[in-house]
C-alpha positions as protocol buffer text, in pm:
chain_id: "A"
residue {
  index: 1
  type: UNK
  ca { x: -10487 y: 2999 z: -6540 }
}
residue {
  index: 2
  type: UNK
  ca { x: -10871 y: 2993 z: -6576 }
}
residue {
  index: 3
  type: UNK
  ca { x: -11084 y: 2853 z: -6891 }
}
residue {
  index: 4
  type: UNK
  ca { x: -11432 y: 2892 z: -6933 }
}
residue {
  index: 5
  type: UNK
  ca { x: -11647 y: 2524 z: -6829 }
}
residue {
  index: 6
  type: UNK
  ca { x: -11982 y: 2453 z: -6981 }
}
residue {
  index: 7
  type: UNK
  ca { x: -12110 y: 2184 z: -6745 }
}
residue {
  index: 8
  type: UNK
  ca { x: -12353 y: 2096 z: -6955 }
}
residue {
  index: 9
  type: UNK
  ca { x: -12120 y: 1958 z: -7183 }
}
residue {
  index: 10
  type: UNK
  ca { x: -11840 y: 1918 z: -6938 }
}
residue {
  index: 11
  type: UNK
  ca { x: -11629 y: 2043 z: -7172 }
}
residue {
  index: 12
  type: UNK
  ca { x: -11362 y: 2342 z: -7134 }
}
residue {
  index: 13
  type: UNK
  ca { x: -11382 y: 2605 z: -7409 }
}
residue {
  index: 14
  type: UNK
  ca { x: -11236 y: 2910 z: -7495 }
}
residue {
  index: 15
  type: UNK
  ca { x: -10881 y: 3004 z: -7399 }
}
residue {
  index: 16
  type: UNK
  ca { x: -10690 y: 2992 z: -7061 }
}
residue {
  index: 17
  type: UNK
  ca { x: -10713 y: 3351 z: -6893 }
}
residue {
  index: 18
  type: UNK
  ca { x: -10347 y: 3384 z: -6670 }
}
residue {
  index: 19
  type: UNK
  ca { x: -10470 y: 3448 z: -6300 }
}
residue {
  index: 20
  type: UNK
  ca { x: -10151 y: 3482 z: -6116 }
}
residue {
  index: 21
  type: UNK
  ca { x: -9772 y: 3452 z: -6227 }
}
residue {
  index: 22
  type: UNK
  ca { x: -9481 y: 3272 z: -5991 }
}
residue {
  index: 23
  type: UNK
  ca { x: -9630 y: 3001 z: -5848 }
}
residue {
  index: 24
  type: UNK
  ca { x: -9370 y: 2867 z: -5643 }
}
residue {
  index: 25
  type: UNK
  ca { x: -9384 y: 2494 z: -5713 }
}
residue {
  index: 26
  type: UNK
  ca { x: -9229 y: 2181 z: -5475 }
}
residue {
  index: 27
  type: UNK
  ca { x: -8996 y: 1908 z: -5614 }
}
residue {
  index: 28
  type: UNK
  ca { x: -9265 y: 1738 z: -5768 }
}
residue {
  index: 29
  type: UNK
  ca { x: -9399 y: 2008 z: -5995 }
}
residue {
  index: 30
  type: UNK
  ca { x: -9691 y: 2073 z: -5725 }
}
residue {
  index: 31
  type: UNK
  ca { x: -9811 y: 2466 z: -5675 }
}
residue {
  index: 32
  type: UNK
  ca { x: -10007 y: 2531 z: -5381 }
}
residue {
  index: 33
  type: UNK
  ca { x: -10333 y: 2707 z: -5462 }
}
residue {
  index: 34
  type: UNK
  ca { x: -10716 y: 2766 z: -5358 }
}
residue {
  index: 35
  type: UNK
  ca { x: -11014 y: 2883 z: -5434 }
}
residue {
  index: 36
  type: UNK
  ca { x: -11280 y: 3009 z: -5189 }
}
residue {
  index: 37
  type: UNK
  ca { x: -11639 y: 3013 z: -5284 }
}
residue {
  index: 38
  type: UNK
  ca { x: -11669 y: 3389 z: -5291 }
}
residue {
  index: 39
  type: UNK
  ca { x: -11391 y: 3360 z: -5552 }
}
residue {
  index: 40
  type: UNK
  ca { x: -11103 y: 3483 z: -5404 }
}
residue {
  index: 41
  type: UNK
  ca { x: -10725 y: 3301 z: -5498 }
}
residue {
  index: 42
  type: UNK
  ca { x: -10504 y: 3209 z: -5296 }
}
residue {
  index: 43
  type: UNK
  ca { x: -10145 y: 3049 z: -5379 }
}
residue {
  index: 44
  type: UNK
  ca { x: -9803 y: 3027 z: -5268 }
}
residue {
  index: 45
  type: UNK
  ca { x: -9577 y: 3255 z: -5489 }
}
residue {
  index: 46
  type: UNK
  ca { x: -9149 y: 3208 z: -5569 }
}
residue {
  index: 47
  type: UNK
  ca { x: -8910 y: 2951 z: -5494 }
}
residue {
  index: 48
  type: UNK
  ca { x: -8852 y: 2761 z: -5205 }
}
residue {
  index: 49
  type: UNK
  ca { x: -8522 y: 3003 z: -5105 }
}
residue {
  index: 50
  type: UNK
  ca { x: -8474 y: 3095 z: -4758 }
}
residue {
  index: 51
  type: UNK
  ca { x: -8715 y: 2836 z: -4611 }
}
residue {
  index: 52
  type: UNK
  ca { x: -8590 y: 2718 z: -4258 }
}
residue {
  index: 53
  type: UNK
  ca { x: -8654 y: 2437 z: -4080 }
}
residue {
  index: 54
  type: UNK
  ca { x: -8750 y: 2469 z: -3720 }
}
residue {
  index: 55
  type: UNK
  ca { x: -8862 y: 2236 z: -3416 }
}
residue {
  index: 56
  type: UNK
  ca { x: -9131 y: 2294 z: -3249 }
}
residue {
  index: 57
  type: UNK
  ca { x: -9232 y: 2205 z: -2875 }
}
residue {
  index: 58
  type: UNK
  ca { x: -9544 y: 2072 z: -2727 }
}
residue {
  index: 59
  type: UNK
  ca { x: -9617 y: 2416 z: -2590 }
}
residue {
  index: 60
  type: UNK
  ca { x: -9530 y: 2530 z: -2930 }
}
residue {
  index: 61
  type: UNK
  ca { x: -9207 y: 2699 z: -2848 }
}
residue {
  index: 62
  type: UNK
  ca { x: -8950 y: 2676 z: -3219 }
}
residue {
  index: 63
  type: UNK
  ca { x: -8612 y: 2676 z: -3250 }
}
residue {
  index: 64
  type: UNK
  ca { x: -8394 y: 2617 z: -3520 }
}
residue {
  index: 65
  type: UNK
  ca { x: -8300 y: 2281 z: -3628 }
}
residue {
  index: 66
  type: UNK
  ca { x: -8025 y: 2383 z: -3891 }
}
residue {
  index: 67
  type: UNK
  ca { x: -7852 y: 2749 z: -3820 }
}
residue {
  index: 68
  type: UNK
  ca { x: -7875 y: 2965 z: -4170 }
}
residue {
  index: 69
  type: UNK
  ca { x: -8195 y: 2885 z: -4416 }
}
residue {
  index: 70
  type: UNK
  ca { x: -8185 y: 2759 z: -4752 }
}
residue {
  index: 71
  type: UNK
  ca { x: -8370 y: 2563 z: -5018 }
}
residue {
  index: 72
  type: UNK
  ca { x: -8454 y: 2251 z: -4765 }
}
residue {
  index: 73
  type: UNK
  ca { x: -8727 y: 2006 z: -4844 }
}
residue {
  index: 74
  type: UNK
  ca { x: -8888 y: 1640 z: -4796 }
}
residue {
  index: 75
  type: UNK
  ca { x: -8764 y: 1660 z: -4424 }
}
residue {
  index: 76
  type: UNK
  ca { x: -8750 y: 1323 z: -4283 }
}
residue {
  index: 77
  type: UNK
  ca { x: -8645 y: 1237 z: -3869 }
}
residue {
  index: 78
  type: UNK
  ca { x: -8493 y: 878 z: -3822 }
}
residue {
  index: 79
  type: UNK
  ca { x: -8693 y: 589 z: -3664 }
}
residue {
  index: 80
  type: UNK
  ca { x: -8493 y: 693 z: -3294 }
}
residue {
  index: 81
  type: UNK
  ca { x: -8530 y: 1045 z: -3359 }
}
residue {
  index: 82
  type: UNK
  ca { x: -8171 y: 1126 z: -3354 }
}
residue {
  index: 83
  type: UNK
  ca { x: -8117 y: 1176 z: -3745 }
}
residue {
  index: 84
  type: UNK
  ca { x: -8254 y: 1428 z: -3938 }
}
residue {
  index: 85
  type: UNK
  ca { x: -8254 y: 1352 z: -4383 }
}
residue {
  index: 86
  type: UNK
  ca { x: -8368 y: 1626 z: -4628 }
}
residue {
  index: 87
  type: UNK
  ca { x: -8321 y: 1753 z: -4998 }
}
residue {
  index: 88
  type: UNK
  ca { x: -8129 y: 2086 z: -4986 }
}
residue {
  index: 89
  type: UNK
  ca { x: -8074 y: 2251 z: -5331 }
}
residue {
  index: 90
  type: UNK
  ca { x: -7755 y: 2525 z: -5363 }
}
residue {
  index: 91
  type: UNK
  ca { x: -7738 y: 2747 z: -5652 }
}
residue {
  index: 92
  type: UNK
  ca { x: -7742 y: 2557 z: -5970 }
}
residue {
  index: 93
  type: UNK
  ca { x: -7581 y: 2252 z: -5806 }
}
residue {
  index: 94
  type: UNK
  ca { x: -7926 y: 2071 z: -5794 }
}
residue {
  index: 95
  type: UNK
  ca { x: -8081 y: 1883 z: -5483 }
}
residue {
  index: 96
  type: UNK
  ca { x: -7869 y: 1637 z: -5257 }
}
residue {
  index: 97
  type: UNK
  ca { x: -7974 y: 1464 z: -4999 }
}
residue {
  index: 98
  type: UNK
  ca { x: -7839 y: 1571 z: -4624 }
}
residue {
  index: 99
  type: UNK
  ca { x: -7789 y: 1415 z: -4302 }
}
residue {
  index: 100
  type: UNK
  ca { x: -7815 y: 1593 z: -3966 }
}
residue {
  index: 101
  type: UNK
  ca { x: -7679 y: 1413 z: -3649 }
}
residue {
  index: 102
  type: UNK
  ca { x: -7955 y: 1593 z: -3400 }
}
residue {
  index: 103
  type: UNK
  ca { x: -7745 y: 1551 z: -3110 }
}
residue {
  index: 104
  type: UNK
  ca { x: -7372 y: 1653 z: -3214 }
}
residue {
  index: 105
  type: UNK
  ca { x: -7552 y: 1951 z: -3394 }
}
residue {
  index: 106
  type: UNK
  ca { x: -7334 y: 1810 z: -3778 }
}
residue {
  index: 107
  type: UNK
  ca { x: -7484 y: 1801 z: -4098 }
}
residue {
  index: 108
  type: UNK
  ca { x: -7306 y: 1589 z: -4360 }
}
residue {
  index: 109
  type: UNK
  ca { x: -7364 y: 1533 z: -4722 }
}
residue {
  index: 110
  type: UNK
  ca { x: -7511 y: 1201 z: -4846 }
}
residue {
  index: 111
  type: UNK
  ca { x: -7534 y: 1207 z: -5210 }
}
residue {
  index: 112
  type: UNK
  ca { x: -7282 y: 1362 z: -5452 }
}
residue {
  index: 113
  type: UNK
  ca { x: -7409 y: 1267 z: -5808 }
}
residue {
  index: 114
  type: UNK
  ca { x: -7500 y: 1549 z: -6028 }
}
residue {
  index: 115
  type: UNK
  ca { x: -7816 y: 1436 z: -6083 }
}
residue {
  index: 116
  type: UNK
  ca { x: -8126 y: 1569 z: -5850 }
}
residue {
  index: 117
  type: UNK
  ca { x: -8172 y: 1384 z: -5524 }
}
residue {
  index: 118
  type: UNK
  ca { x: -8477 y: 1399 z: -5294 }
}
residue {
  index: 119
  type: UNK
  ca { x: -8712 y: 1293 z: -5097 }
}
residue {
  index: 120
  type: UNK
  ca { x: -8541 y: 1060 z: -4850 }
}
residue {
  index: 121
  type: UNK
  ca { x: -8738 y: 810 z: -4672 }
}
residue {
  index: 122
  type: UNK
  ca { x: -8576 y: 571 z: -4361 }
}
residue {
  index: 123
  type: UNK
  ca { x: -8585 y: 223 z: -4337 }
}
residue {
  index: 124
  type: UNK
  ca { x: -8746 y: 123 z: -3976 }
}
residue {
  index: 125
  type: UNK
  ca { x: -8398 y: 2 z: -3857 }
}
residue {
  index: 126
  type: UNK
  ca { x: -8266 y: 328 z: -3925 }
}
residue {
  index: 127
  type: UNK
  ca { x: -7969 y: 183 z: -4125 }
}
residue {
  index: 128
  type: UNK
  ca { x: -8068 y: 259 z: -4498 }
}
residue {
  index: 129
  type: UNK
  ca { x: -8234 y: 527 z: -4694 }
}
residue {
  index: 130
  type: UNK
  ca { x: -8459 y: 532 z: -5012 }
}
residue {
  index: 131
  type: UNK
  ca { x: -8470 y: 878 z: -5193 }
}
residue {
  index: 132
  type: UNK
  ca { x: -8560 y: 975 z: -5580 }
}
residue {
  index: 133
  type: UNK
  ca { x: -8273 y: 1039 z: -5756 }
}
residue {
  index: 134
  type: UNK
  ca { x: -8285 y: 1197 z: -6138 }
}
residue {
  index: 135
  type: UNK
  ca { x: -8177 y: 945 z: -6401 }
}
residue {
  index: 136
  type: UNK
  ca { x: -8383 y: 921 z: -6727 }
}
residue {
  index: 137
  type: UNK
  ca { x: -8647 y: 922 z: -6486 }
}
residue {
  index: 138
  type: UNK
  ca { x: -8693 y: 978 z: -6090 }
}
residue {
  index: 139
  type: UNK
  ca { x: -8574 y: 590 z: -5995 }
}
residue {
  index: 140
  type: UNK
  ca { x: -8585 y: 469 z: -5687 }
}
residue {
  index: 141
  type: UNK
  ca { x: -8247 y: 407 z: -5507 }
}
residue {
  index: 142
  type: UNK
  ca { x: -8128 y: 278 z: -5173 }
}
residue {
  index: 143
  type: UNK
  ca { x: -7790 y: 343 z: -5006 }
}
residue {
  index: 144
  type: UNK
  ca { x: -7675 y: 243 z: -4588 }
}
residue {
  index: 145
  type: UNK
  ca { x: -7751 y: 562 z: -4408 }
}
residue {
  index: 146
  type: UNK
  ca { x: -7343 y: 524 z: -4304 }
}
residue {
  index: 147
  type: UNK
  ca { x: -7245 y: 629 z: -4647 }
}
residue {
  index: 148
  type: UNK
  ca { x: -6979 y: 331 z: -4659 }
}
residue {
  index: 149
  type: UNK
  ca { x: -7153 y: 192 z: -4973 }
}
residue {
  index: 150
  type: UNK
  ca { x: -7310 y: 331 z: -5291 }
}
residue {
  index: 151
  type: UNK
  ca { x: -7593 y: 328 z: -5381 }
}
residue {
  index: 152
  type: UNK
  ca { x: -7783 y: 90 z: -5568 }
}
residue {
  index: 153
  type: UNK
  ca { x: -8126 y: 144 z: -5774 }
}
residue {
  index: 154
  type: UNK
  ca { x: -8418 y: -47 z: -5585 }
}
residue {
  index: 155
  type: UNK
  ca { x: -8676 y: 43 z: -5855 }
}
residue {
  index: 156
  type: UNK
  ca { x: -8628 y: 170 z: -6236 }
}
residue {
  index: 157
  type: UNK
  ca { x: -8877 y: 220 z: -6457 }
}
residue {
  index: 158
  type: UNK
  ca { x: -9045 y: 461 z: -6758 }
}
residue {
  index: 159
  type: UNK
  ca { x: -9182 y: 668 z: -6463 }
}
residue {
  index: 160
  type: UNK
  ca { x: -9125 y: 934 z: -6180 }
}
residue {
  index: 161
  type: UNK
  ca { x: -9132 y: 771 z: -5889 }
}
residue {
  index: 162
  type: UNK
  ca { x: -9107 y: 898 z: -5496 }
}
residue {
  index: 163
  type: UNK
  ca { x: -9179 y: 689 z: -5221 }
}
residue {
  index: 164
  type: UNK
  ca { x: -9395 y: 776 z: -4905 }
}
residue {
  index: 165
  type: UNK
  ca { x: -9287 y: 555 z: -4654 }
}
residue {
  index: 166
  type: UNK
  ca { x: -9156 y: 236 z: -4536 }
}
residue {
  index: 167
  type: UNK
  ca { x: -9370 y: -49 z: -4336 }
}
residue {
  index: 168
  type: UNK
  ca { x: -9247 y: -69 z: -3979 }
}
residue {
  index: 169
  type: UNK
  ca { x: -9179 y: -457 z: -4036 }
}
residue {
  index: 170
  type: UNK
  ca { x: -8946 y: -370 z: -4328 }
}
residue {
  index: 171
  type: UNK
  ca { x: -9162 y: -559 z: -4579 }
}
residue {
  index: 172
  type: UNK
  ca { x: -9298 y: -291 z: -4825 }
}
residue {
  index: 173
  type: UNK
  ca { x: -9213 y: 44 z: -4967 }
}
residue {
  index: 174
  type: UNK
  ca { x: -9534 y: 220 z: -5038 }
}
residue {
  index: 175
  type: UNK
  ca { x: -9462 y: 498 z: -5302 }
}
residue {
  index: 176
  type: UNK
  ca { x: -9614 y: 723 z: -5567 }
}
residue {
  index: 177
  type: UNK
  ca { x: -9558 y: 683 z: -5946 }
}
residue {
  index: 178
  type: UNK
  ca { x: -9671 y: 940 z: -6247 }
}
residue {
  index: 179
  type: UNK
  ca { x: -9834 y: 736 z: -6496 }
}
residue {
  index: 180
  type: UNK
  ca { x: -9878 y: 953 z: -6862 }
}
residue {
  index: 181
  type: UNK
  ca { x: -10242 y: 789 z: -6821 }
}
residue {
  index: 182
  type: UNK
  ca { x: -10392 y: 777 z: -6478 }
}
residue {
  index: 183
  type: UNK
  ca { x: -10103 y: 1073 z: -6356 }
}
residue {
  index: 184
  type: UNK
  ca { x: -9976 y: 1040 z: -5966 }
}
residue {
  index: 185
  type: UNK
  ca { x: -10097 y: 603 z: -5859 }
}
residue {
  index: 186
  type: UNK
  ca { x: -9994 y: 445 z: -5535 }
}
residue {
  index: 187
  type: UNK
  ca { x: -9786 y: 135 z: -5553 }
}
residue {
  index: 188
  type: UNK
  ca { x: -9614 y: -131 z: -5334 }
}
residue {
  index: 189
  type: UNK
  ca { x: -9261 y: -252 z: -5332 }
}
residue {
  index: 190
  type: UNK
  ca { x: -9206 y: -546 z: -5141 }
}
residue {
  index: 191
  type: UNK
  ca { x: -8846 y: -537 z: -4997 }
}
residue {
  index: 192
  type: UNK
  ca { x: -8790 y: -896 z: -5049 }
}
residue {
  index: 193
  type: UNK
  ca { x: -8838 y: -1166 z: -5307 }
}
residue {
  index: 194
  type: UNK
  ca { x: -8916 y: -1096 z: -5631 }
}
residue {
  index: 195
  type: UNK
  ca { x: -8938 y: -715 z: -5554 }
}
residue {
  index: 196
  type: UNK
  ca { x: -9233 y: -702 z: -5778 }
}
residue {
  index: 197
  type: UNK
  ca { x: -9413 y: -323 z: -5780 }
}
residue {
  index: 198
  type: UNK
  ca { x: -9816 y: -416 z: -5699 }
}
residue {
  index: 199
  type: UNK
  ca { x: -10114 y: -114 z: -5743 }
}
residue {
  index: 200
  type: UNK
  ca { x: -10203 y: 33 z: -5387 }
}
residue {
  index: 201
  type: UNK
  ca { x: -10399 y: 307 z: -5545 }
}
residue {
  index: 202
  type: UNK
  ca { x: -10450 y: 350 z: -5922 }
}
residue {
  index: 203
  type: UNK
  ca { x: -10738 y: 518 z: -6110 }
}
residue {
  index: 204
  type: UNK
  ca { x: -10798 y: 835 z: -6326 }
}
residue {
  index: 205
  type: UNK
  ca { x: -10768 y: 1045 z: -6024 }
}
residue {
  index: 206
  type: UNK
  ca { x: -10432 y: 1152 z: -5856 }
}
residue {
  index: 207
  type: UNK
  ca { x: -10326 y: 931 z: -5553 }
}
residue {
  index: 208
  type: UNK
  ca { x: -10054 y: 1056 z: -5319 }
}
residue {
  index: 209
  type: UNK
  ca { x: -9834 y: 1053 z: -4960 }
}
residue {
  index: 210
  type: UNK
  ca { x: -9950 y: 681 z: -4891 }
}
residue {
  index: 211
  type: UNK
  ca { x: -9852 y: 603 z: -4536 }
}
residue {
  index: 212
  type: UNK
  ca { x: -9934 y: 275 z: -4343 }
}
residue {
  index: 213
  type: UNK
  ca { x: -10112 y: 234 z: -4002 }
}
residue {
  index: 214
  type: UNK
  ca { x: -9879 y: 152 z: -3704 }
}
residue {
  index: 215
  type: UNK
  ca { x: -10023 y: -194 z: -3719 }
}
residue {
  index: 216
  type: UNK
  ca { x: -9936 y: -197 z: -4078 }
}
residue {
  index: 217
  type: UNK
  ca { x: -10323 y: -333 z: -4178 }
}
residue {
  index: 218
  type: UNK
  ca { x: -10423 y: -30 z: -4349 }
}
residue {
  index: 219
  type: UNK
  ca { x: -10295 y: 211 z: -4558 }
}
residue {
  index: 220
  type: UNK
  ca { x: -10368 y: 623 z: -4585 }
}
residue {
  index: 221
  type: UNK
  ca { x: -10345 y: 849 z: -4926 }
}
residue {
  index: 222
  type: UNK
  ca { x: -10491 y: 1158 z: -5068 }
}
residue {
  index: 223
  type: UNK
  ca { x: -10678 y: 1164 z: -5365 }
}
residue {
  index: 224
  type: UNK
  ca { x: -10878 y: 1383 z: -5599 }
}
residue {
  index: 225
  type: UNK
  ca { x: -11119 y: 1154 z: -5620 }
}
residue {
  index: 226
  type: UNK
  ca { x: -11450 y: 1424 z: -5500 }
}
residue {
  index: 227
  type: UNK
  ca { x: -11293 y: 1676 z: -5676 }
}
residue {
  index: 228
  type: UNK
  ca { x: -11066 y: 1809 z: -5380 }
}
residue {
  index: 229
  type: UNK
  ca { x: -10767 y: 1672 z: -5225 }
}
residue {
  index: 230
  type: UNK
  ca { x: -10881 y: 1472 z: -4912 }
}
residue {
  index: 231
  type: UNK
  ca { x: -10775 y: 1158 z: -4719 }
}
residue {
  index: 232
  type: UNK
  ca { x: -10856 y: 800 z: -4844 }
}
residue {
  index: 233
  type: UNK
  ca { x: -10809 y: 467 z: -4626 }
}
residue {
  index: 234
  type: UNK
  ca { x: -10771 y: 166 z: -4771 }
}
């Protein structure tokens, strides 16, 4: 929708004006939409049905990486390349979180609960998983990438919560958290200790996809900040 903007005031006034229906939306609630300066809108309409995910060579040659498409999403390789995790949603089942062995060419289930599942993210060593998983809110949970466990909830709180990615030393979780005050923040989780959540990235202005520097010293995130999404180090 559009609403009229006095920025004199910098208020919005009148009523919202619908400018295009079916937004397709990601697992986060997210639409994917622009404006150019001569006015013209472009988004991304319907679902995410019959998306496919494909490989794609240095010389830019594709090829499938799972045979028949479907509702994939937050794919995710494994540190030695030979895993492949994502979100797959089927019918009215909701979103579980898949494994593919790259190699054998299998794909096997990893969660089962009702609840959604998504956004998987690897631990360096390749032998664990963090993904969001639906309880009174998106917690944070952690299950052996072997499936010989369950899994256990690494963060619960008041909040949605996804995380972005692991440190390559195994140290910190960086993820993203929705605040009903400052919206989408940045956090920390340290992976040992105390396992006390610390603020990467929080202000009045959505911070996002926080992922660390191979060296681990610095951190990247996009923000809102100038009044566009663009790319923040910190």
């Amino acid at each position: 929708v559009a609403q009229p903007f006095d920025p004199g005031s910098l208020q919005i006034k009148g009523e919202p004006v619908p400018l295009g229906e079916g937004l397709g939306v990601n697992n986060m609630g997210l639409a994917s939409f622009t404006m150019s300066d001569t006015g013209v809108l472009a988004y991304r309409a319907g679902l995410s049905e019959g998306r496919q995910l494909l490989w794609f060579d240095r010389s830019g040659k594709e090829t499938p990486a799972l045979e028949e498409p479907g509702s994939y999403g937050d794919a995710w390789l494994s540190p030695d390349g030979r895993r492949l995790a994502f979100a797959l949603t089927k019918g009215s089942e909701g979103s579980d979180i898949w494994i593919r062995d790259v190699a054998r060419g299998v794909t096997s289930r990893f969660t089962f609960d009702a609840a959604n599942e998504i956004d998987p993210v690897w631990s360096p060593d390749g032998r664990s998983l963090v993904y969001s998983a639906r309880r009174k809110t998106m917690d944070l949970m952690l299950k052996d990438a072997a499936g010989t466990r369950e899994a256990e909830v690494l963060l619960e709180t008041d909040e949605d919560k996804y995380a972005s990615e692991w440190s390559r030393d195994g140290k910190h979780l960086l993820f993203c958290s929705q605040g009903k005050d400052t919206g989408f923040d940045l956090w920390a989780l340290p992976m040992s200790g105390d396992k006390k959540p610390f603020p990467v990235a929080k202000a009045r202005f959505v911070e996002l996809f926080g992922s660390f520097s191979p060296d681990g010293r610095y951190g990247t995130y996009f923000s809102d900040e100038s009044g566009r999404m663009e790319v923040y180090v910190q």
